[in-house]
mmCIF file of C-alpha atoms in Angstrom:
data_model
loop_
_atom_site.group_PDB
_atom_site.id
_atom_site.type_symbol
_atom_site.label_atom_id
_atom_site.label_comp_id
_atom_site.label_asym_id
_atom_site.label_seq_id
_atom_site.Cartn_x
_atom_site.Cartn_y
_atom_site.Cartn_z
ATOM 1 C CA MET A 1 -38.168 -20.254 -25.040
ATOM 2 C CA SER A 2 -36.190 -20.731 -28.215
ATOM 3 C CA ILE A 3 -32.686 -20.421 -29.387
ATOM 4 C CA ASN A 4 -32.514 -17.830 -32.147
ATOM 5 C CA ALA A 5 -30.343 -15.149 -33.796
ATOM 6 C CA THR A 6 -30.376 -13.152 -30.406
ATOM 7 C CA LEU A 7 -27.720 -15.659 -29.603
ATOM 8 C CA ILE A 8 -25.575 -14.356 -32.289
ATOM 9 C CA GLY A 9 -26.095 -10.904 -31.307
ATOM 10 C CA GLN A 10 -25.200 -11.614 -27.724
ATOM 11 C CA MET A 11 -21.925 -13.321 -28.803
ATOM 12 C CA ILE A 12 -20.952 -10.401 -30.694
ATOM 13 C CA THR A 13 -21.741 -8.140 -27.835
ATOM 14 C CA PHE A 14 -19.728 -10.305 -25.525
ATOM 15 C CA ALA A 15 -16.756 -10.576 -27.733
ATOM 16 C CA LEU A 16 -16.712 -6.631 -28.056
ATOM 17 C CA LEU A 17 -16.905 -6.371 -24.345
ATOM 18 C CA VAL A 18 -14.158 -8.879 -23.686
ATOM 19 C CA TRP A 19 -12.050 -7.221 -26.360
ATOM 20 C CA PHE A 20 -12.695 -3.824 -24.881
ATOM 21 C CA THR A 21 -11.850 -4.902 -21.337
ATOM 22 C CA MET A 22 -8.771 -6.663 -22.618
ATOM 23 C CA LYS A 23 -7.515 -3.717 -24.509
ATOM 24 C CA TYR A 24 -8.471 -0.654 -22.534
ATOM 25 C CA ILE A 25 -9.604 -1.559 -18.871
ATOM 26 C CA TRP A 26 -7.477 -4.397 -17.573
ATOM 27 C CA PRO A 27 -4.041 -3.261 -18.461
ATOM 28 C CA PRO A 28 -4.025 0.291 -17.060
ATOM 29 C CA LEU A 29 -5.859 -0.710 -13.827
ATOM 30 C CA PHE A 30 -3.734 -3.839 -13.370
ATOM 31 C CA GLN A 31 -0.696 -1.667 -13.967
ATOM 32 C CA SER A 32 -1.571 0.908 -11.577
ATOM 33 C CA LEU A 33 -2.127 -1.696 -9.043
ATOM 34 C CA GLU A 34 1.298 -3.124 -9.660
ATOM 35 C CA GLU A 35 2.821 0.449 -9.465
ATOM 36 C CA ARG A 36 1.263 0.951 -6.174
ATOM 37 C CA LYS A 37 2.391 -2.406 -4.863
ATOM 38 C CA LYS A 38 5.928 -1.474 -5.883
ATOM 39 C CA LYS A 39 5.636 1.929 -4.497
ATOM 40 C CA ILE A 40 4.508 0.644 -1.134
ATOM 41 C CA ALA A 41 7.335 -1.948 -1.133
ATOM 42 C CA ASP A 42 9.715 0.804 -2.050
ATOM 43 C CA GLY A 43 8.465 2.931 0.664
ATOM 44 C CA LEU A 44 8.519 0.236 3.148
ATOM 45 C CA ALA A 45 12.047 -0.511 2.145
ATOM 46 C CA ALA A 46 13.026 3.089 2.347
ATOM 47 C CA ALA A 47 11.504 3.338 5.806
ATOM 48 C CA GLU A 48 13.595 0.333 6.927
ATOM 49 C CA LYS A 49 16.619 1.782 5.539
ATOM 50 C CA GLY A 50 15.891 5.055 7.197
ATOM 51 C CA GLN A 51 15.434 3.435 10.356
ATOM 52 C CA HIS A 52 18.571 1.483 9.949
ATOM 53 C CA GLU A 53 20.508 4.866 9.101
ATOM 54 C CA MET A 54 18.869 6.454 12.167
ATOM 55 C CA GLU A 55 20.251 3.647 14.364
ATOM 56 C CA LEU A 56 23.718 4.109 12.907
ATOM 57 C CA ALA A 57 23.438 7.759 13.314
ATOM 58 C CA GLU A 58 22.504 7.479 16.806
ATOM 59 C CA LYS A 59 25.288 5.064 17.706
ATOM 60 C CA LYS A 60 27.717 7.470 15.873
ATOM 61 C CA ALA A 61 26.127 10.417 17.884
ATOM 62 C CA LEU A 62 26.461 8.448 21.127
ATOM 63 C CA GLY A 63 30.358 7.683 20.328
ATOM 64 C CA VAL A 64 30.826 11.393 19.569
ATOM 65 C CA LEU A 65 29.213 12.374 22.551
ATOM 66 C CA ARG A 66 31.258 9.944 24.652
ATOM 67 C CA ASN A 67 34.592 11.256 22.958
ATOM 68 C CA ALA A 68 33.565 14.751 23.656
ATOM 69 C CA LYS A 69 32.753 13.992 27.227
ATOM 70 C CA GLU A 70 36.179 12.367 27.590
ATOM 71 C CA GLN A 71 37.735 15.250 25.971
ATOM 72 C CA SER A 72 36.084 17.809 28.094
ATOM 73 C CA ALA A 73 36.910 15.786 31.157
ATOM 74 C CA ASP A 74 40.592 15.744 29.950
ATOM 75 C CA ILE A 75 40.430 19.423 29.449
ATOM 76 C CA VAL A 76 39.032 20.095 32.732
ATOM 77 C CA THR A 77 41.617 17.967 34.368
ATOM 78 C CA MET A 78 44.424 19.731 32.506
ATOM 79 C CA ALA A 79 43.117 23.068 33.396
ATOM 80 C CA GLN A 80 42.872 22.101 37.066
ATOM 81 C CA LYS A 81 46.471 20.842 36.884
ATOM 82 C CA ARG A 82 47.578 24.073 35.041
ATOM 83 C CA ALA A 83 45.683 26.268 37.558
ATOM 84 C CA ASN A 84 47.445 24.486 40.424
ATOM 85 C CA GLU A 85 50.721 24.894 38.750
ATOM 86 C CA ILE A 86 50.074 28.577 38.206
ATOM 87 C CA VAL A 87 49.136 28.949 41.793
ATOM 88 C CA GLU A 88 52.085 27.002 42.934
ATOM 89 C CA GLU A 89 54.398 28.966 40.582
ATOM 90 C CA SER A 90 52.949 32.390 41.736
ATOM 91 C CA LYS A 91 53.398 31.271 45.424
ATOM 92 C CA THR A 92 57.027 30.553 44.701
ATOM 93 C CA VAL A 93 57.515 33.745 42.743
ATOM 94 C CA ALA A 94 55.928 35.859 45.494
ATOM 95 C CA LYS A 95 57.913 34.080 48.151
ATOM 96 C CA GLN A 96 61.318 34.725 46.032
ATOM 97 C CA GLU A 97 60.076 38.231 45.770
ATOM 98 C CA GLY A 98 59.291 38.491 49.507
ATOM 99 C CA ASP A 99 62.512 37.040 50.397
ATOM 100 C CA ARG A 100 64.405 39.381 47.965
ATOM 101 C CA LEU A 101 62.382 42.363 49.414
ATOM 102 C CA LEU A 102 63.262 41.151 52.884
ATOM 103 C CA THR A 103 67.026 40.781 52.097
ATOM 104 C CA ALA A 104 67.105 44.228 50.512
ATOM 105 C CA ALA A 105 65.328 45.842 53.379
ATOM 106 C CA LYS A 106 67.726 43.926 55.823
ATOM 107 C CA ALA A 107 70.687 45.284 53.749
ATOM 108 C CA GLN A 108 69.409 48.658 53.840
ATOM 109 C CA ILE A 109 68.671 48.579 57.502
ATOM 110 C CA ASP A 110 72.233 47.227 58.042
ATOM 111 C CA GLN A 111 73.609 49.955 56.025
ATOM 112 C CA GLU A 112 71.600 52.666 57.738
ATOM 113 C CA LEU A 113 72.645 51.148 61.046
ATOM 114 C CA GLN A 114 76.237 51.356 60.003
ATOM 115 C CA GLN A 115 75.834 54.931 58.865
ATOM 116 C CA ALA A 116 74.133 55.834 61.951
ATOM 117 C CA LYS A 117 76.936 53.983 63.888
ATOM 118 C CA GLU A 118 79.424 55.875 61.859
ATOM 119 C CA GLY A 119 77.769 59.147 62.475
ATOM 120 C CA LEU A 120 77.310 58.478 66.072
ATOM 121 C CA ARG A 121 80.993 57.620 66.460
ATOM 122 C CA LYS A 122 82.009 60.771 64.652
ATOM 123 C CA GLU A 123 79.734 62.768 66.976
ATOM 124 C CA VAL A 124 80.818 60.944 70.046
ATOM 125 C CA SER A 125 84.555 61.561 69.156
ATOM 126 C CA THR A 126 83.923 64.992 68.378
ATOM 127 C CA LEU A 127 82.094 65.562 71.682
ATOM 128 C CA ALA A 128 84.766 63.592 73.424
ATOM 129 C CA ILE A 129 87.390 65.953 71.927
ATOM 130 C CA LYS A 130 85.269 68.928 72.634
ATOM 131 C CA ALA A 131 84.845 67.730 76.311
ATOM 132 C CA ALA A 132 88.443 66.998 76.474
ATOM 133 C CA GLU A 133 89.194 70.357 75.016
ATOM 134 C CA GLN A 134 87.110 71.948 77.667
ATOM 135 C CA ILE A 135 88.613 69.876 80.500
ATOM 136 C CA LEU A 136 92.165 70.557 79.154
ATOM 137 C CA SER A 137 91.693 74.247 78.765
ATOM 138 C CA ALA A 138 90.416 74.370 82.369
ATOM 139 C CA GLU A 139 93.140 72.245 83.807
ATOM 140 C CA ILE A 140 95.933 73.197 81.597
ATOM 141 C CA ASP A 141 99.431 73.482 83.028
ATOM 142 C CA GLU A 142 101.577 74.136 80.279
ATOM 143 C CA GLY A 143 104.897 73.193 81.954
ATOM 144 C CA LYS A 144 103.403 69.806 83.035
ATOM 145 C CA HIS A 145 101.863 69.173 79.743
ATOM 146 C CA GLN A 146 104.844 70.356 78.120
ATOM 147 C CA GLU A 147 106.648 67.650 79.895
ATOM 148 C CA ILE A 148 104.006 64.913 78.964
ATOM 149 C CA VAL A 149 104.185 65.970 75.424
ATOM 150 C CA SER A 150 107.795 65.964 75.138
ATOM 151 C CA LYS A 151 107.726 62.529 76.980
ATOM 152 C CA ILE A 152 105.347 61.162 74.438
ATOM 153 C CA SER A 153 107.421 62.775 71.604
ATOM 154 C CA ASN A 154 110.444 61.123 73.041
ATOM 155 C CA GLN A 155 108.649 57.920 73.292
ATOM 156 C CA LEU A 156 107.685 58.264 69.578
ATOM 157 C CA GLY A 157 110.874 59.313 68.557
ATOM 158 C CA MET B 1 -50.724 -6.230 -9.850
ATOM 159 C CA ALA B 2 -51.686 -7.428 -13.352
ATOM 160 C CA THR B 3 -52.300 -4.799 -15.893
ATOM 161 C CA GLU B 4 -55.849 -4.231 -17.110
ATOM 162 C CA ALA B 5 -55.289 -5.871 -20.414
ATOM 163 C CA HIS B 6 -54.133 -9.204 -18.976
ATOM 164 C CA ALA B 7 -56.279 -9.215 -15.911
ATOM 165 C CA ALA B 8 -58.875 -11.246 -17.952
ATOM 166 C CA GLU B 9 -56.341 -13.794 -18.707
ATOM 167 C CA GLY B 10 -55.686 -14.489 -14.905
ATOM 168 C CA ALA B 11 -52.648 -15.476 -13.280
ATOM 169 C CA THR B 12 -51.267 -17.708 -16.025
ATOM 170 C CA GLY B 13 -51.531 -14.825 -18.642
ATOM 171 C CA TYR B 14 -49.778 -12.395 -16.193
ATOM 172 C CA ILE B 15 -46.854 -14.777 -15.823
ATOM 173 C CA ILE B 16 -46.626 -15.656 -19.542
ATOM 174 C CA HIS B 17 -46.754 -12.053 -20.400
ATOM 175 C CA HIS B 18 -43.819 -11.200 -17.974
ATOM 176 C CA LEU B 19 -41.643 -14.062 -19.443
ATOM 177 C CA THR B 20 -42.259 -13.343 -23.014
ATOM 178 C CA PRO B 21 -39.540 -11.480 -24.799
ATOM 179 C CA LEU B 22 -40.051 -8.459 -26.911
ATOM 180 C CA SER B 23 -39.054 -10.110 -30.286
ATOM 181 C CA VAL B 24 -38.956 -9.225 -34.102
ATOM 182 C CA GLY B 25 -38.479 -11.497 -36.890
ATOM 183 C CA GLU B 26 -39.475 -15.068 -37.811
ATOM 184 C CA GLY B 27 -38.041 -18.594 -36.908
ATOM 185 C CA PHE B 28 -34.327 -18.591 -36.258
ATOM 186 C CA TRP B 29 -33.956 -15.082 -37.241
ATOM 187 C CA THR B 30 -35.994 -13.817 -34.346
ATOM 188 C CA LEU B 31 -34.206 -11.246 -32.330
ATOM 189 C CA HIS B 32 -35.210 -10.542 -28.617
ATOM 190 C CA LEU B 33 -34.941 -6.862 -28.614
ATOM 191 C CA ASP B 34 -35.139 -6.553 -24.972
ATOM 192 C CA THR B 35 -32.425 -9.093 -24.144
ATOM 193 C CA LEU B 36 -30.150 -7.428 -26.694
ATOM 194 C CA PHE B 37 -30.898 -3.925 -25.492
ATOM 195 C CA PHE B 38 -30.558 -4.476 -21.815
ATOM 196 C CA SER B 39 -27.463 -6.700 -22.056
ATOM 197 C CA ALA B 40 -25.779 -4.115 -24.397
ATOM 198 C CA ALA B 41 -26.810 -1.120 -22.033
ATOM 199 C CA LEU B 42 -25.481 -3.046 -18.993
ATOM 200 C CA GLY B 43 -22.282 -3.865 -20.837
ATOM 201 C CA GLY B 44 -22.032 -0.371 -21.816
ATOM 202 C CA LEU B 45 -22.469 0.647 -18.044
ATOM 203 C CA PHE B 46 -19.768 -1.739 -17.155
ATOM 204 C CA ILE B 47 -17.334 -0.542 -19.785
ATOM 205 C CA TRP B 48 -18.131 3.252 -18.749
ATOM 206 C CA PHE B 49 -17.578 2.839 -15.169
ATOM 207 C CA PHE B 50 -14.356 0.681 -15.635
ATOM 208 C CA LYS B 51 -12.998 2.979 -18.447
ATOM 209 C CA ARG B 52 -13.592 6.017 -16.193
ATOM 210 C CA ALA B 53 -11.704 4.284 -13.577
ATOM 211 C CA ALA B 54 -9.058 3.065 -15.765
ATOM 212 C CA ASP B 55 -8.425 6.575 -17.272
ATOM 213 C CA LYS B 56 -8.154 8.178 -13.868
ATOM 214 C CA ALA B 57 -6.071 5.297 -12.451
ATOM 215 C CA THR B 58 -2.972 6.273 -10.592
ATOM 216 C CA ALA B 59 -0.543 4.423 -8.288
ATOM 217 C CA GLY B 60 -1.028 6.994 -5.747
ATOM 218 C CA VAL B 61 -4.063 7.318 -3.474
ATOM 219 C CA PRO B 62 -6.941 5.829 -5.352
ATOM 220 C CA GLY B 63 -10.406 7.477 -5.328
ATOM 221 C CA LEU B 64 -13.646 5.688 -4.379
ATOM 222 C CA ALA B 65 -14.542 4.311 -7.771
ATOM 223 C CA GLN B 66 -10.891 3.446 -8.537
ATOM 224 C CA ASN B 67 -10.768 1.681 -5.117
ATOM 225 C CA PHE B 68 -13.930 -0.278 -6.000
ATOM 226 C CA VAL B 69 -12.739 -1.165 -9.294
ATOM 227 C CA GLU B 70 -9.462 -2.318 -7.942
ATOM 228 C CA MET B 71 -11.017 -4.408 -5.540
ATOM 229 C CA LEU B 72 -12.940 -6.234 -8.289
ATOM 230 C CA ILE B 73 -9.582 -6.489 -10.298
ATOM 231 C CA GLU B 74 -7.690 -7.909 -7.340
ATOM 232 C CA PHE B 75 -10.661 -10.289 -6.628
ATOM 233 C CA VAL B 76 -10.693 -11.555 -10.304
ATOM 234 C CA ASP B 77 -6.974 -11.747 -10.408
ATOM 235 C CA THR B 78 -6.774 -13.829 -7.089
ATOM 236 C CA GLN B 79 -9.406 -16.237 -8.561
ATOM 237 C CA VAL B 80 -7.352 -16.595 -11.819
ATOM 238 C CA LYS B 81 -4.176 -17.129 -10.008
ATOM 239 C CA ASP B 82 -5.638 -19.762 -7.543
ATOM 240 C CA SER B 83 -6.592 -22.036 -10.450
ATOM 241 C CA PHE B 84 -4.820 -20.951 -13.606
ATOM 242 C CA HIS B 85 -1.045 -21.379 -13.806
ATOM 243 C CA GLY B 86 -0.232 -20.521 -17.208
ATOM 244 C CA LYS B 87 0.176 -17.154 -18.784
ATOM 245 C CA SER B 88 -2.555 -15.512 -20.705
ATOM 246 C CA GLU B 89 -3.532 -11.971 -21.660
ATOM 247 C CA LEU B 90 -7.084 -13.000 -22.163
ATOM 248 C CA ILE B 91 -8.233 -14.921 -19.115
ATOM 249 C CA CYS B 92 -8.285 -12.149 -16.562
ATOM 250 C CA PRO B 93 -10.111 -9.581 -18.548
ATOM 251 C CA LEU B 94 -12.476 -12.367 -19.775
ATOM 252 C CA ALA B 95 -13.106 -13.459 -16.143
ATOM 253 C CA LEU B 96 -13.629 -9.654 -15.255
ATOM 254 C CA THR B 97 -15.953 -9.078 -18.047
ATOM 255 C CA ILE B 98 -18.016 -12.261 -17.328
ATOM 256 C CA PHE B 99 -18.308 -11.525 -13.632
ATOM 257 C CA CYS B 100 -19.442 -7.922 -13.950
ATOM 258 C CA TRP B 101 -21.579 -8.579 -16.967
ATOM 259 C CA VAL B 102 -23.468 -11.361 -15.402
ATOM 260 C CA PHE B 103 -23.848 -9.670 -12.276
ATOM 261 C CA LEU B 104 -25.519 -6.781 -13.898
ATOM 262 C CA TRP B 105 -27.802 -9.013 -15.845
ATOM 263 C CA ASN B 106 -28.845 -10.659 -12.692
ATOM 264 C CA PHE B 107 -29.203 -7.331 -10.861
ATOM 265 C CA MET B 108 -31.978 -6.401 -13.302
ATOM 266 C CA ASP B 109 -33.897 -9.101 -11.256
ATOM 267 C CA LEU B 110 -34.003 -6.953 -8.314
ATOM 268 C CA PHE B 111 -36.046 -4.166 -10.046
ATOM 269 C CA PRO B 112 -39.780 -4.596 -9.101
ATOM 270 C CA VAL B 113 -41.085 -6.913 -11.676
ATOM 271 C CA ASP B 114 -43.865 -4.672 -13.017
ATOM 272 C CA ILE B 115 -42.007 -1.373 -13.212
ATOM 273 C CA LEU B 116 -39.911 -1.632 -16.363
ATOM 274 C CA PRO B 117 -42.653 -3.426 -18.291
ATOM 275 C CA ALA B 118 -44.975 -0.673 -17.301
ATOM 276 C CA ILE B 119 -42.697 2.007 -18.464
ATOM 277 C CA GLY B 120 -42.226 -0.106 -21.725
ATOM 278 C CA SER B 121 -46.073 -0.392 -22.265
ATOM 279 C CA MET B 122 -46.111 3.402 -21.884
ATOM 280 C CA MET B 123 -43.737 3.624 -24.654
ATOM 281 C CA GLY B 124 -45.909 1.098 -26.676
ATOM 282 C CA LEU B 125 -43.822 -2.087 -26.102
ATOM 283 C CA THR B 126 -46.296 -4.972 -25.622
ATOM 284 C CA TYR B 127 -43.673 -7.153 -23.874
ATOM 285 C CA LEU B 128 -40.569 -6.391 -21.971
ATOM 286 C CA ARG B 129 -38.404 -9.061 -20.150
ATOM 287 C CA VAL B 130 -35.749 -7.259 -18.526
ATOM 288 C CA VAL B 131 -33.548 -9.751 -16.977
ATOM 289 C CA PRO B 132 -30.991 -10.818 -19.956
ATOM 290 C CA SER B 133 -30.013 -14.036 -17.982
ATOM 291 C CA THR B 134 -33.583 -15.235 -17.982
ATOM 292 C CA ASP B 135 -32.907 -15.577 -21.787
ATOM 293 C CA LEU B 136 -31.179 -18.738 -22.941
ATOM 294 C CA ASN B 137 -29.843 -16.968 -25.840
ATOM 295 C CA ALA B 138 -27.932 -14.712 -23.533
ATOM 296 C CA THR B 139 -26.589 -17.384 -21.230
ATOM 297 C CA PHE B 140 -25.840 -19.675 -24.305
ATOM 298 C CA ALA B 141 -24.192 -17.067 -26.086
ATOM 299 C CA MET B 142 -21.689 -16.622 -23.133
ATOM 300 C CA SER B 143 -21.209 -20.193 -22.630
ATOM 301 C CA ILE B 144 -20.785 -21.078 -26.219
ATOM 302 C CA SER B 145 -18.218 -18.164 -26.456
ATOM 303 C CA VAL B 146 -16.443 -19.796 -23.487
ATOM 304 C CA PHE B 147 -16.700 -23.177 -25.248
ATOM 305 C CA CYS B 148 -14.938 -21.885 -28.255
ATOM 306 C CA LEU B 149 -12.225 -20.476 -26.217
ATOM 307 C CA ILE B 150 -11.794 -23.820 -24.486
ATOM 308 C CA ILE B 151 -11.437 -25.700 -27.911
ATOM 309 C CA PHE B 152 -9.187 -22.887 -29.305
ATOM 310 C CA TYR B 153 -6.756 -22.982 -26.446
ATOM 311 C CA SER B 154 -6.894 -26.793 -26.043
ATOM 312 C CA ILE B 155 -5.781 -26.943 -29.764
ATOM 313 C CA LYS B 156 -3.228 -24.049 -29.419
ATOM 314 C CA VAL B 157 -1.602 -25.368 -26.367
ATOM 315 C CA LYS B 158 -1.680 -29.141 -26.853
ATOM 316 C CA GLY B 159 -1.713 -29.038 -30.784
ATOM 317 C CA PRO B 160 -4.247 -30.574 -32.829
ATOM 318 C CA TRP B 161 -2.851 -34.101 -32.469
ATOM 319 C CA GLY B 162 -2.303 -33.552 -28.728
ATOM 320 C CA PHE B 163 -5.928 -32.379 -28.277
ATOM 321 C CA ALA B 164 -7.193 -35.501 -30.425
ATOM 322 C CA LYS B 165 -4.973 -37.851 -28.373
ATOM 323 C CA GLU B 166 -6.423 -36.583 -25.246
ATOM 324 C CA LEU B 167 -9.916 -37.030 -26.560
ATOM 325 C CA MET B 168 -9.256 -40.581 -27.774
ATOM 326 C CA PHE B 169 -6.744 -42.133 -25.184
ATOM 327 C CA GLN B 170 -8.007 -40.636 -22.010
ATOM 328 C CA PRO B 171 -9.110 -41.794 -19.408
ATOM 329 C CA PHE B 172 -8.999 -45.557 -20.181
ATOM 330 C CA GLY B 173 -6.094 -45.864 -22.634
ATOM 331 C CA PRO B 174 -6.065 -46.616 -26.362
ATOM 332 C CA TRP B 175 -7.813 -50.042 -26.119
ATOM 333 C CA LEU B 176 -11.245 -48.405 -25.207
ATOM 334 C CA LEU B 177 -10.929 -45.629 -27.864
ATOM 335 C CA PRO B 178 -14.473 -45.246 -28.725
ATOM 336 C CA PHE B 179 -15.672 -45.200 -25.301
ATOM 337 C CA ASN B 180 -13.036 -42.536 -24.444
ATOM 338 C CA LEU B 181 -14.070 -40.318 -27.283
ATOM 339 C CA LEU B 182 -17.750 -40.550 -26.183
ATOM 340 C CA LEU B 183 -16.890 -39.863 -22.644
ATOM 341 C CA LYS B 184 -14.767 -36.817 -23.511
ATOM 342 C CA VAL B 185 -17.055 -35.408 -26.114
ATOM 343 C CA VAL B 186 -19.812 -35.549 -23.602
ATOM 344 C CA GLU B 187 -17.717 -34.012 -20.911
ATOM 345 C CA GLU B 188 -16.731 -31.091 -23.271
ATOM 346 C CA ILE B 189 -20.184 -30.488 -24.507
ATOM 347 C CA ALA B 190 -21.494 -30.600 -20.950
ATOM 348 C CA LYS B 191 -19.401 -27.651 -19.961
ATOM 349 C CA PRO B 192 -21.240 -25.032 -22.080
ATOM 350 C CA ILE B 193 -24.643 -26.665 -21.411
ATOM 351 C CA SER B 194 -24.109 -26.631 -17.638
ATOM 352 C CA LEU B 195 -22.848 -23.194 -17.616
ATOM 353 C CA ALA B 196 -25.733 -21.716 -19.557
ATOM 354 C CA LEU B 197 -28.441 -23.789 -17.908
ATOM 355 C CA ARG B 198 -27.280 -23.205 -14.445
ATOM 356 C CA LEU B 199 -27.369 -19.416 -14.784
ATOM 357 C CA PHE B 200 -30.561 -19.534 -16.813
ATOM 358 C CA GLY B 201 -32.231 -21.881 -14.362
ATOM 359 C CA ASN B 202 -31.472 -19.951 -11.317
ATOM 360 C CA LEU B 203 -32.566 -16.581 -12.634
ATOM 361 C CA TYR B 204 -35.539 -17.803 -14.440
ATOM 362 C CA ALA B 205 -36.803 -19.407 -11.342
ATOM 363 C CA GLY B 206 -35.910 -16.476 -9.213
ATOM 364 C CA GLU B 207 -37.791 -14.180 -11.537
ATOM 365 C CA LEU B 208 -40.661 -16.504 -11.601
ATOM 366 C CA ILE B 209 -41.056 -16.317 -7.788
ATOM 367 C CA PHE B 210 -40.805 -12.594 -7.913
ATOM 368 C CA ILE B 211 -43.833 -12.673 -10.460
ATOM 369 C CA LEU B 212 -45.671 -15.226 -8.172
ATOM 370 C CA ILE B 213 -45.189 -12.926 -5.199
ATOM 371 C CA ALA B 214 -46.416 -10.046 -7.192
ATOM 372 C CA LEU B 215 -49.664 -12.127 -7.864
ATOM 373 C CA LEU B 216 -50.377 -12.186 -4.113
ATOM 374 C CA PRO B 217 -52.492 -9.532 -2.297
ATOM 375 C CA TRP B 218 -50.511 -6.334 -1.720
ATOM 376 C CA PHE B 219 -50.127 -6.605 2.158
ATOM 377 C CA ILE B 220 -48.349 -10.052 1.772
ATOM 378 C CA GLN B 221 -46.017 -9.050 -1.000
ATOM 379 C CA PRO B 222 -43.520 -7.212 1.044
ATOM 380 C CA VAL B 223 -43.480 -9.962 3.658
ATOM 381 C CA LEU B 224 -42.285 -12.400 0.975
ATOM 382 C CA SER B 225 -40.552 -10.281 -1.656
ATOM 383 C CA PHE B 226 -38.296 -8.643 0.935
ATOM 384 C CA PRO B 227 -36.552 -11.650 2.145
ATOM 385 C CA TRP B 228 -36.478 -13.275 -1.336
ATOM 386 C CA ALA B 229 -34.853 -10.149 -2.639
ATOM 387 C CA ILE B 230 -32.292 -10.230 0.186
ATOM 388 C CA PHE B 231 -31.554 -13.839 -0.671
ATOM 389 C CA HIS B 232 -31.481 -12.930 -4.305
ATOM 390 C CA ILE B 233 -28.538 -10.596 -3.691
ATOM 391 C CA LEU B 234 -26.587 -13.573 -2.645
ATOM 392 C CA ILE B 235 -27.821 -15.659 -5.581
ATOM 393 C CA ILE B 236 -27.068 -13.074 -8.213
ATOM 394 C CA THR B 237 -23.634 -12.621 -7.011
ATOM 395 C CA LEU B 238 -22.994 -16.224 -6.413
ATOM 396 C CA GLN B 239 -24.280 -17.164 -10.008
ATOM 397 C CA ALA B 240 -21.946 -14.453 -11.620
ATOM 398 C CA PHE B 241 -19.058 -15.863 -9.440
ATOM 399 C CA ILE B 242 -19.768 -19.320 -10.399
ATOM 400 C CA PHE B 243 -19.888 -18.656 -14.046
ATOM 401 C CA MET B 244 -16.487 -16.844 -13.819
ATOM 402 C CA VAL B 245 -14.700 -19.316 -11.600
ATOM 403 C CA LEU B 246 -15.820 -22.239 -13.970
ATOM 404 C CA THR B 247 -14.814 -20.389 -16.932
ATOM 405 C CA ILE B 248 -11.337 -20.053 -15.321
ATOM 406 C CA VAL B 249 -11.273 -23.679 -14.279
ATOM 407 C CA TYR B 250 -12.300 -24.944 -17.733
ATOM 408 C CA LEU B 251 -9.740 -22.614 -19.535
ATOM 409 C CA SER B 252 -7.017 -23.821 -17.206
ATOM 410 C CA MET B 253 -7.928 -27.277 -17.937
ATOM 411 C CA ALA B 254 -7.528 -26.424 -21.592
ATOM 412 C CA HIS B 255 -4.075 -25.085 -20.966
ATOM 413 C CA GLU B 256 -2.953 -28.170 -18.973
ATOM 414 C CA ASP B 257 -0.990 -30.656 -20.940
ATOM 415 C CA HIS B 258 -1.132 -34.208 -19.679
#
């Protein structure tokens, strides 16, 4: 067991190994580790950011949804109101129209009644005159009558 | 399980054979070829695996290999961040290299003690010691490199005079200068020695126990080597971890200016 030149050989080998490790092995591996660390950290940060954004979006969506609901409720109320109005309006219009029709009909009926009355009157008077003519022709007594007529004529005059 | 050639020498011969490195050269200029080869091969394996993962690395969904490599990277990074508060381009890759390389060295211990030497002897290699961390040269090479870095950073961060002041005037103030110096120097020197010897001792002892178990009759071997191997999985990881953490701690101490 003696110390000899092997020592020097071993030292050279050792120095070469350390040099090689220092130059070609440690830096790329360590760098890849650091890069991965960074990547993971970035990924985690991005995930957190994404989650945060999602929460915001959810909140926003809720707001939008609520707005929409309110709006739709408003619209429905308005529509109902409008529908009621329309119904009322049409009711009024219908009533007016009905009234108008009724008045017109009544007027027409009146008119027709009047005409009928007129006609009847005319006919009655004609009939009366005819009847009177008949009676008169049957019971005529020219002298007497002449006397009456002349009496009336006298009264007129 | 001793091979034919060494059966005659008995248990001692078997153990010695297993713990003798394949070496060339004389005196100080001896080279342990097995240590050099296996540690370089394992280093290559480490580099190959991690380079492949690094080339394919994406910030997206990682594959299996990338996942595993990133787990190690994060583990090392956490360890460094826990005890090292300065900023350094070197310390993380250094810690990663130490952890993986030492772990792979130690892992060679889990191969059955005879299998690689047997293959080696087929290839004509008389000796083959496969675990680099049972070679003091390997552990000391690493700890001395770390020691050099400690000194380098101490001087770089605190300045030559600051470092000298720390050696001379701490912990007992300027009046006990020689004593301080002695204490500090011993403290500094103890760092690489303890690093190297701790790893070497643990793995050498572990390997020795595997070899001793291999000497027992075949029907007892599994009963002993199985739990020891399981236990060893813990030890090899722990030793790699300790070497890495102490390196980080020593270097962060070097960076701290009092």
